[in-house]
Coordinates of C-alpha atoms and ligand atoms in Angstrom, one line a residue:
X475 CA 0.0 0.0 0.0
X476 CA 1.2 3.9 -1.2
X477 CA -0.1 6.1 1.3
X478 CA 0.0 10.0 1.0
X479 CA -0.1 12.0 3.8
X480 CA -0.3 15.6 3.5
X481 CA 1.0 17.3 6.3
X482 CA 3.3 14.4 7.0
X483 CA 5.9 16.1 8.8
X484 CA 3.6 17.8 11.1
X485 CA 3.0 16.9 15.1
X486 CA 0.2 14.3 14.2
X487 CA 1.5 13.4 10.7
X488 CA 4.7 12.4 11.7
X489 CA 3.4 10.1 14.2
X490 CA 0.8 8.8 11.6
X491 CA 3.9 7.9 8.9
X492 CA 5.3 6.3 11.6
X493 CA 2.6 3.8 12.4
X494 CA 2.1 3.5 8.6
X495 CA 5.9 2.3 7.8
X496 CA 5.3 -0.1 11.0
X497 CA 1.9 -1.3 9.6
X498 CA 4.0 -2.2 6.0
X499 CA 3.1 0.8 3.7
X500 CA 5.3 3.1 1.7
X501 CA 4.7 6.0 2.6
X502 CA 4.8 9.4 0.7
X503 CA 5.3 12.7 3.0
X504 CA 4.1 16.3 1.6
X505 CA 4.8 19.2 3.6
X506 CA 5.8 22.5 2.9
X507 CA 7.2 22.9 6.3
X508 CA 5.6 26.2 7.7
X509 CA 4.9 24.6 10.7
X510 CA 5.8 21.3 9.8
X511 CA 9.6 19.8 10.6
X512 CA 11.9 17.4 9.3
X513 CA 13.1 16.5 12.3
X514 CA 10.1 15.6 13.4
X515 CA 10.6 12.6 10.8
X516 CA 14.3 11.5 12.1
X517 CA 13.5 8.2 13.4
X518 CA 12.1 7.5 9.6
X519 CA 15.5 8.8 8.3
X520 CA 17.2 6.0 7.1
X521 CA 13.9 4.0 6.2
X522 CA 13.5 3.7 2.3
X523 CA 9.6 3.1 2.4
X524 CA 9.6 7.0 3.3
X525 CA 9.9 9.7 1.1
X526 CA 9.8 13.4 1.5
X527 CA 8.5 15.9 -1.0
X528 CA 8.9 19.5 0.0
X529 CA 6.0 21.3 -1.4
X530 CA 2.5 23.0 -1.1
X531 CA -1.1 21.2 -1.0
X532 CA -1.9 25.0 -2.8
X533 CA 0.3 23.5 -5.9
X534 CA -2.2 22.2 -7.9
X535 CA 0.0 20.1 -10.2
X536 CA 2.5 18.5 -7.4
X537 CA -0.8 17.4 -5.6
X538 CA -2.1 15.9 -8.9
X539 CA 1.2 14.1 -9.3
X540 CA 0.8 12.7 -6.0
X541 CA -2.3 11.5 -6.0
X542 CA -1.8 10.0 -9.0
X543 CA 0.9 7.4 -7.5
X544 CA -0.6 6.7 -4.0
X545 CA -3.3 4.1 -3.0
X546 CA -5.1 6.4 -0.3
X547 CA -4.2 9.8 0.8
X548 CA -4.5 11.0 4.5
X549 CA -5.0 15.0 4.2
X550 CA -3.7 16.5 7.3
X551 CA -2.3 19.8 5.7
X552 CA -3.5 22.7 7.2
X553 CA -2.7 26.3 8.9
X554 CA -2.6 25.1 12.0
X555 CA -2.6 26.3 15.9
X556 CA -4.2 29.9 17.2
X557 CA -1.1 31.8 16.2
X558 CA -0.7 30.5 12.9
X559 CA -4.4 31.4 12.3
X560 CA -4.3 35.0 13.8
X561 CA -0.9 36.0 12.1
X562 CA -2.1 34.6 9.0
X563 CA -5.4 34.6 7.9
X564 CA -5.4 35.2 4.2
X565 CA -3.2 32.4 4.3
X566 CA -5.0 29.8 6.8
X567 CA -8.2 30.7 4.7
X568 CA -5.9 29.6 1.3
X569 CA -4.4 26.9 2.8
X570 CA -7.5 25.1 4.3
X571 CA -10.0 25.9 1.0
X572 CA -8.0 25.9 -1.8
X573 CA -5.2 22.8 -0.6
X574 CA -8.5 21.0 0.5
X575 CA -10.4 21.5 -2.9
X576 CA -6.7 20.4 -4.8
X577 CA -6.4 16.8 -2.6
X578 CA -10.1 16.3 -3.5
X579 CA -10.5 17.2 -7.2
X580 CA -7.2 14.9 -7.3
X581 CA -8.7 12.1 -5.0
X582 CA -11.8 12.1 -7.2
X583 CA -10.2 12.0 -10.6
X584 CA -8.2 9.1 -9.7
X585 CA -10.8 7.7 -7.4
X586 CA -8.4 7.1 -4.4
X587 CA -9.6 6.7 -0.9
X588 CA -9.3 10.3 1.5
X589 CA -9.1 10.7 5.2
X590 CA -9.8 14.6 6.0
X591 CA -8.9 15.6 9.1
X592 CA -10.9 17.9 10.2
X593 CA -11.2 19.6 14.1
X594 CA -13.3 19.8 16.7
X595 CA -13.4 24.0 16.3
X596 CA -15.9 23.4 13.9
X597 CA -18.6 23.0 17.1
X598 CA -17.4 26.8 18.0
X599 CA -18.9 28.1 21.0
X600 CA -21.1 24.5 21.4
X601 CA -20.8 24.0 25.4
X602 CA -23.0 20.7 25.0
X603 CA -22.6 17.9 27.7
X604 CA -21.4 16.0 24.8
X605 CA -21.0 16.8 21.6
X606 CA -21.7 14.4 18.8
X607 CA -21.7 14.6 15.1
X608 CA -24.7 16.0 14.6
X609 CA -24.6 19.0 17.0
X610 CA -25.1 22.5 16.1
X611 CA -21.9 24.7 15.1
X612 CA -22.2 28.0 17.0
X613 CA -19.6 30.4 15.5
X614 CA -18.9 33.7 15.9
X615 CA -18.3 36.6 13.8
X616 CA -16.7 35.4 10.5
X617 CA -14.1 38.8 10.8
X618 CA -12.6 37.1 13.8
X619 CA -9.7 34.6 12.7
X620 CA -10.8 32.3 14.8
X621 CA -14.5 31.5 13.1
X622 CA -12.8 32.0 10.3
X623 CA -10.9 29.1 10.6
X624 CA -13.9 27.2 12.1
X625 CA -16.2 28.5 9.0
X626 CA -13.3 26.8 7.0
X627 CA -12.8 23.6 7.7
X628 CA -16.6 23.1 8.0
X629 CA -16.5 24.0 4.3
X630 CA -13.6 21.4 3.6
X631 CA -16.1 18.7 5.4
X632 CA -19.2 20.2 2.7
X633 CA -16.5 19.7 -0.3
X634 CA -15.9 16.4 0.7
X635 CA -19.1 15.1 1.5
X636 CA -20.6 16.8 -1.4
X637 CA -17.9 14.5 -3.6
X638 CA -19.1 11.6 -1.9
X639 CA -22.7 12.5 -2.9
X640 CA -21.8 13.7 -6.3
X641 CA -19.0 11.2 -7.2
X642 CA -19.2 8.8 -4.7
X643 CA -15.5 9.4 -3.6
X644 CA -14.7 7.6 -0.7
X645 CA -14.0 10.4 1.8
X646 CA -13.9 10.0 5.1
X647 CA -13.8 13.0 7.8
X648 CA -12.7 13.2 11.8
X649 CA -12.9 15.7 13.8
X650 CA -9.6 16.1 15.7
X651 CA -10.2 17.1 19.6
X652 CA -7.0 18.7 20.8
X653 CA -4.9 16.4 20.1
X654 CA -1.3 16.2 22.3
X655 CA 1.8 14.2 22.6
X656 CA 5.7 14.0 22.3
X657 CA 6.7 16.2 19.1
X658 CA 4.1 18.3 19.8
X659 CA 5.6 22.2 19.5
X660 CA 4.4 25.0 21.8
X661 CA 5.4 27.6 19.2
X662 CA 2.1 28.2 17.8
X663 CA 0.0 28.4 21.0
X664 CA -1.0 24.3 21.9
X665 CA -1.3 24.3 25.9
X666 CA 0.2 21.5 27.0
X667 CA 3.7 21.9 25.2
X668 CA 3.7 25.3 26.3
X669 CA 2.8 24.1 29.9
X670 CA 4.7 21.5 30.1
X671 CA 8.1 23.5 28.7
X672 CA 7.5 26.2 31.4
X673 CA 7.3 23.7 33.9
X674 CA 10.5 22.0 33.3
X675 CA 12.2 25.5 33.2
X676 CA 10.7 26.4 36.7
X677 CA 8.7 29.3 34.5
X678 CA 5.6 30.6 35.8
X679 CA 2.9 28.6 34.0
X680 CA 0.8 30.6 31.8
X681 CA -3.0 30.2 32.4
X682 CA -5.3 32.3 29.7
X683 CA -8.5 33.9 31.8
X684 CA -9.7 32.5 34.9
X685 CA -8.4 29.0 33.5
X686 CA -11.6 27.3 33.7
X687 CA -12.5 26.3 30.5
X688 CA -12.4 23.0 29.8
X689 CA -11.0 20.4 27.1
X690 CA -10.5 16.8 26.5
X691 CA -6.9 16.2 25.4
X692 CA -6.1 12.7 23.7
X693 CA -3.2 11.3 23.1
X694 CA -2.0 10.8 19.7
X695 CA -0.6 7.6 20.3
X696 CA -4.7 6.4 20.8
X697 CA -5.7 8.5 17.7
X698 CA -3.4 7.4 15.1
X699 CA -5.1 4.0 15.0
X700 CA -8.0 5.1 14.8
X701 CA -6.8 7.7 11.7
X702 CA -6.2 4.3 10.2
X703 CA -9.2 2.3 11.2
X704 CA -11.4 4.7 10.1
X705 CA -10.3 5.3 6.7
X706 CA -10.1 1.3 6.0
X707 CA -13.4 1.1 7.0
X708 CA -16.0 0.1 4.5
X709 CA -18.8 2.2 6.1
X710 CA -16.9 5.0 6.8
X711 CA -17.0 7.0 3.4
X712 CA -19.7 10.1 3.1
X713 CA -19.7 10.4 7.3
X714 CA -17.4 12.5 10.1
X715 CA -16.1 11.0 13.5
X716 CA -15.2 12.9 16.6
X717 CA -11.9 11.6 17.9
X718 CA -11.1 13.0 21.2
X719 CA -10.2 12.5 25.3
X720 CA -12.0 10.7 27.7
X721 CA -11.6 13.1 30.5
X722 CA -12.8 16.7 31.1
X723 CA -10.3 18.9 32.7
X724 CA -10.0 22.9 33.0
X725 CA -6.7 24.4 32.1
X726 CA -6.5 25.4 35.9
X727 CA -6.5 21.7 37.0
X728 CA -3.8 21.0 33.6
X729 CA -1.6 23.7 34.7
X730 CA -1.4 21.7 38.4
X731 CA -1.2 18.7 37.2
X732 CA 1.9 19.3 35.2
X733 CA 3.4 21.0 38.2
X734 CA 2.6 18.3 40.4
X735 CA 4.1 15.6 37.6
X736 CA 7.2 17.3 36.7
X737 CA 8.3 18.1 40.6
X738 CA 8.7 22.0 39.2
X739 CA 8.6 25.0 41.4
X740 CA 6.6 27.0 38.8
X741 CA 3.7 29.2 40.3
X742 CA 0.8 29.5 37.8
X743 CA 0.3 33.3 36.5
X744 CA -3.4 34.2 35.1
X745 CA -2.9 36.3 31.8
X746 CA -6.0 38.2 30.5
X747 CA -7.2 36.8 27.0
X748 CA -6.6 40.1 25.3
X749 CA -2.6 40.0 26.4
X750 CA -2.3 36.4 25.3
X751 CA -4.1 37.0 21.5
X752 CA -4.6 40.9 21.4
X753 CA -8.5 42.1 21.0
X754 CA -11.2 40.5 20.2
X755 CA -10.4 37.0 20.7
X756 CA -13.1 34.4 21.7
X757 CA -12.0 31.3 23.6
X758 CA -14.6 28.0 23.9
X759 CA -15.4 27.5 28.0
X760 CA -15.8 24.1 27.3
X761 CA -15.3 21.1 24.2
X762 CA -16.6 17.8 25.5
X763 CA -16.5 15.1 22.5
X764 CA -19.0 12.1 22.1
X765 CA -17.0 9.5 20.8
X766 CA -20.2 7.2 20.7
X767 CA -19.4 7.2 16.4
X768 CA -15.8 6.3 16.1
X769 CA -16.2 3.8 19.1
X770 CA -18.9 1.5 17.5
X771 CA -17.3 2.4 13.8
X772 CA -14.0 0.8 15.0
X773 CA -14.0 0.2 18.8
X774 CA -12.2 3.9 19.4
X775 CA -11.6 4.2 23.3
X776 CA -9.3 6.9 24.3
X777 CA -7.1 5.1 26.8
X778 CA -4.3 7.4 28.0
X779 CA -4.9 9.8 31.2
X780 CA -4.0 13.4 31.1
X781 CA -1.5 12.2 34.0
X782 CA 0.2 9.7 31.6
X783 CA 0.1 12.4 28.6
X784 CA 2.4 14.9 31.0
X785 CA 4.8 12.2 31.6
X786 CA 5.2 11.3 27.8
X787 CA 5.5 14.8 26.6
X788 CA 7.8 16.1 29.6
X789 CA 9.9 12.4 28.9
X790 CA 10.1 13.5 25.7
X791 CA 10.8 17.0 26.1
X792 CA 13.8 16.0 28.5
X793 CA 15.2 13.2 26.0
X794 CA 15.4 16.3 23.8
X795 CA 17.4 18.1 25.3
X796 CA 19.9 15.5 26.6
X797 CA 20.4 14.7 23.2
X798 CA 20.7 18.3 22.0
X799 CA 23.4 18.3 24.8
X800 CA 24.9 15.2 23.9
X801 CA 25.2 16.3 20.0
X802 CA 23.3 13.6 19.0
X803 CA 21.8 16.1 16.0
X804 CA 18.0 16.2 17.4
X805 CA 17.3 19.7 16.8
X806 CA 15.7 22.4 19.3
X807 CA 11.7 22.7 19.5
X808 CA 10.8 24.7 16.3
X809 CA 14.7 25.7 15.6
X810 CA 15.4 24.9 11.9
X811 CA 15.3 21.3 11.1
X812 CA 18.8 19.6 10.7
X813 CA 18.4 16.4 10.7
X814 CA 18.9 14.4 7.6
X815 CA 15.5 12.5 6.2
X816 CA 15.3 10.7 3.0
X817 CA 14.8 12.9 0.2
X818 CA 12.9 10.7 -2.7
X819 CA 11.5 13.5 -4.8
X820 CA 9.1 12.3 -7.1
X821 CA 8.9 15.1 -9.4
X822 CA 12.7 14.8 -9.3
X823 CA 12.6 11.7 -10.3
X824 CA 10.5 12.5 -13.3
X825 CA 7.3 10.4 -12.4
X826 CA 5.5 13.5 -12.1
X827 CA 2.6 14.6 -14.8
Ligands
UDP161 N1 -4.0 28.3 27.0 C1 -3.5 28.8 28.2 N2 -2.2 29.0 28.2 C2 -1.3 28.9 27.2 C3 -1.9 28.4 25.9 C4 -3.2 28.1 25.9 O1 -4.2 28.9 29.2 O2 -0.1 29.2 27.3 C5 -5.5 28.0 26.9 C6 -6.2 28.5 25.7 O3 -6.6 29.8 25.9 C7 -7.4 27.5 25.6 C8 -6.8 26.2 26.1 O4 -5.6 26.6 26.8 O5 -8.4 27.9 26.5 C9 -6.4 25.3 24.9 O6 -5.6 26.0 24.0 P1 -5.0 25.4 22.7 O7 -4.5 26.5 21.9 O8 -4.0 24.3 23.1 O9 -6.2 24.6 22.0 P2 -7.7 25.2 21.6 O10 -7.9 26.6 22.1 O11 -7.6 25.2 20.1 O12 -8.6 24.2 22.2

């Protein structure tokens, strides 16, 4: 099996190539590295069933190429994380539409399986007990970056489930709940990274507003196989899955946690929302996911504790930076990537159209 994935060198991506190469697949990576990084693919390095293609899901023709060779594509390209999205907008909005519409169109013309991830933003300002597939969205003004990124990827779900109508392209969607875990980078606002970093340094944590809202982190280690299981289901095509934690916990209670887990002497300081995104920014009080779908599609159960998640990412955090002190070429969270990764090209190597 030839499996794209877009976005391959991201946080979630990397970890998905991963379990792909274990599984037996080659494995194609696209990624234009904005906030993608090839280090996050160093323990693929030296694997030939991976290759790297440095380029744009916005580049019609490399995305056509693509498609063209692989057996299924996983489409996790997209502007990514709150600062990305509020620095950025015209290109979030062009990444997410237009890269979206491009894997599609290709998808369809060579009628190869899709998996879109999509995110559980899309619910907005939703504060239901549980939401499930079907709940309302309730977004905000679409001038505010955020709902602009939620208005989005709701459109990217409408594209492909209106190929799956039209064309019967076998499209399959979930909806990503803040997903968290070793490789994960801080840089572009994700809490627990950001937490866990300042933690380790003895810096004051940084808690947005009164610090409860609420989320339900999951481990990417529990969604990655269910990435998988869900696209190779039969019954999966034309229909969206929520994939996110089993346990509801305000950023108050995170912040103590990862004090408490990491032995650190860091106080927790309360920052006002408008000093932590400027004006105008809306946060959700609350994202609780019903899993209900995923878990009688393919047995999904999101195993791993919030306790466990701080161990891995602060283990991983530290392995880091012994190894960054030991020269062992790992490179620093969101420095520029160093770290040699197989470079197989395929427009280099003439197989593109
Ligand atoms: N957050 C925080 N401190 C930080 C970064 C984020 O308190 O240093 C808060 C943020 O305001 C939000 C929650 O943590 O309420 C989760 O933020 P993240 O950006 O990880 O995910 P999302 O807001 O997309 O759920």
């Amino acid at each position: 099996m030839h499996t794209l994935i877009t976005g391959g060198a991201g946080f979630i991506g990397s970890h998905l190539a991963e379990y792909l190469i274990s599984q037996g697949d080659d494995v194609t990576v696209l990624d234009n590295l904005s906030t993608g990084r090839l280090a996050n693919l160093r323990q693929l390095s030296r694997d030939p069933r991976l290759g790297f293609v440095e380029g744009d899901v916005r580049d019609t023709e490399l995305v056509e190429s693509l498609v063209a060779q692989a057996d299924r594509v996983f489409h996790l390209a997209a502007a990514v994380g709150v600062h990305v999205i509020l620095d950025d907008p015209l290109g979030s909005l062009r990444t997410n539409l237009h890269g979206t519409e491009n894997v599609l169109a290709s998808a369809n013309r060579h009628e190869t399986r899709v998996l879109l991830a999509s995110t559980s933003e899309i619910y907005g300002k939703n504060t239901a007990d549980r939401l499930h597939e079907n709940s309302d969205r309730i977004l905000g003004s679409p001038l505010l970056s955020r709902w602009t990124y939620a208005a989005a990827k709701g459109i990217d779900e409408a594209f492909a489930h209106a190929y799956w109508r039209k064309h019967d392209l076998q499209v399959s969607i979930v909806r990503l709940f803040n997903t968290v875990g070793p490789r994960q980078t801080g840089r572009y606002g994700m809490v627990v990274p950001r937490l866990v970093r300042q933690a380790l340094n003895d810096e004051p944590l940084t808690v947005y507003g009164d610090g409860e809202q609420t989320r339900c982190f999951s481990y990417v280690g529990d969604v990655v196989p269910a990435l998988v299981a869900v696209e190779e289901h039969p019954d999966s095509a034309g229909r969206a899955f929520n994939l996110g934690g089993a346990q509801e916990i305000s950023i108050k209670a995170l912040a103590e946690q990862i004090i408490d887990v990491t032995g650190s002497r860091s106080i927790i300081e309360h920052i006002p929302y408008d000093q932590a995104y400027g004006e105008g920014y809306e946060d959700m009080r609350r994202r609780v996911p019903d899993n209900t779908a995923a878990n009688e599609l393919v047995g999904f159960v999101p195993k791993t504790s919030v306790r466990r998640i701080i161990e891995l990412v602060a283990q991983a955090m530290l392995r880091d930076q012994t190894d960054r002190a030991g020269g062992l070429g790992s490179t620093p969270e969101g420095a520029g990537a160093t770290a040699e990764v197989t470079h197989r090209t395929l427009a280099a190597e003439g197989s593109a159209s």
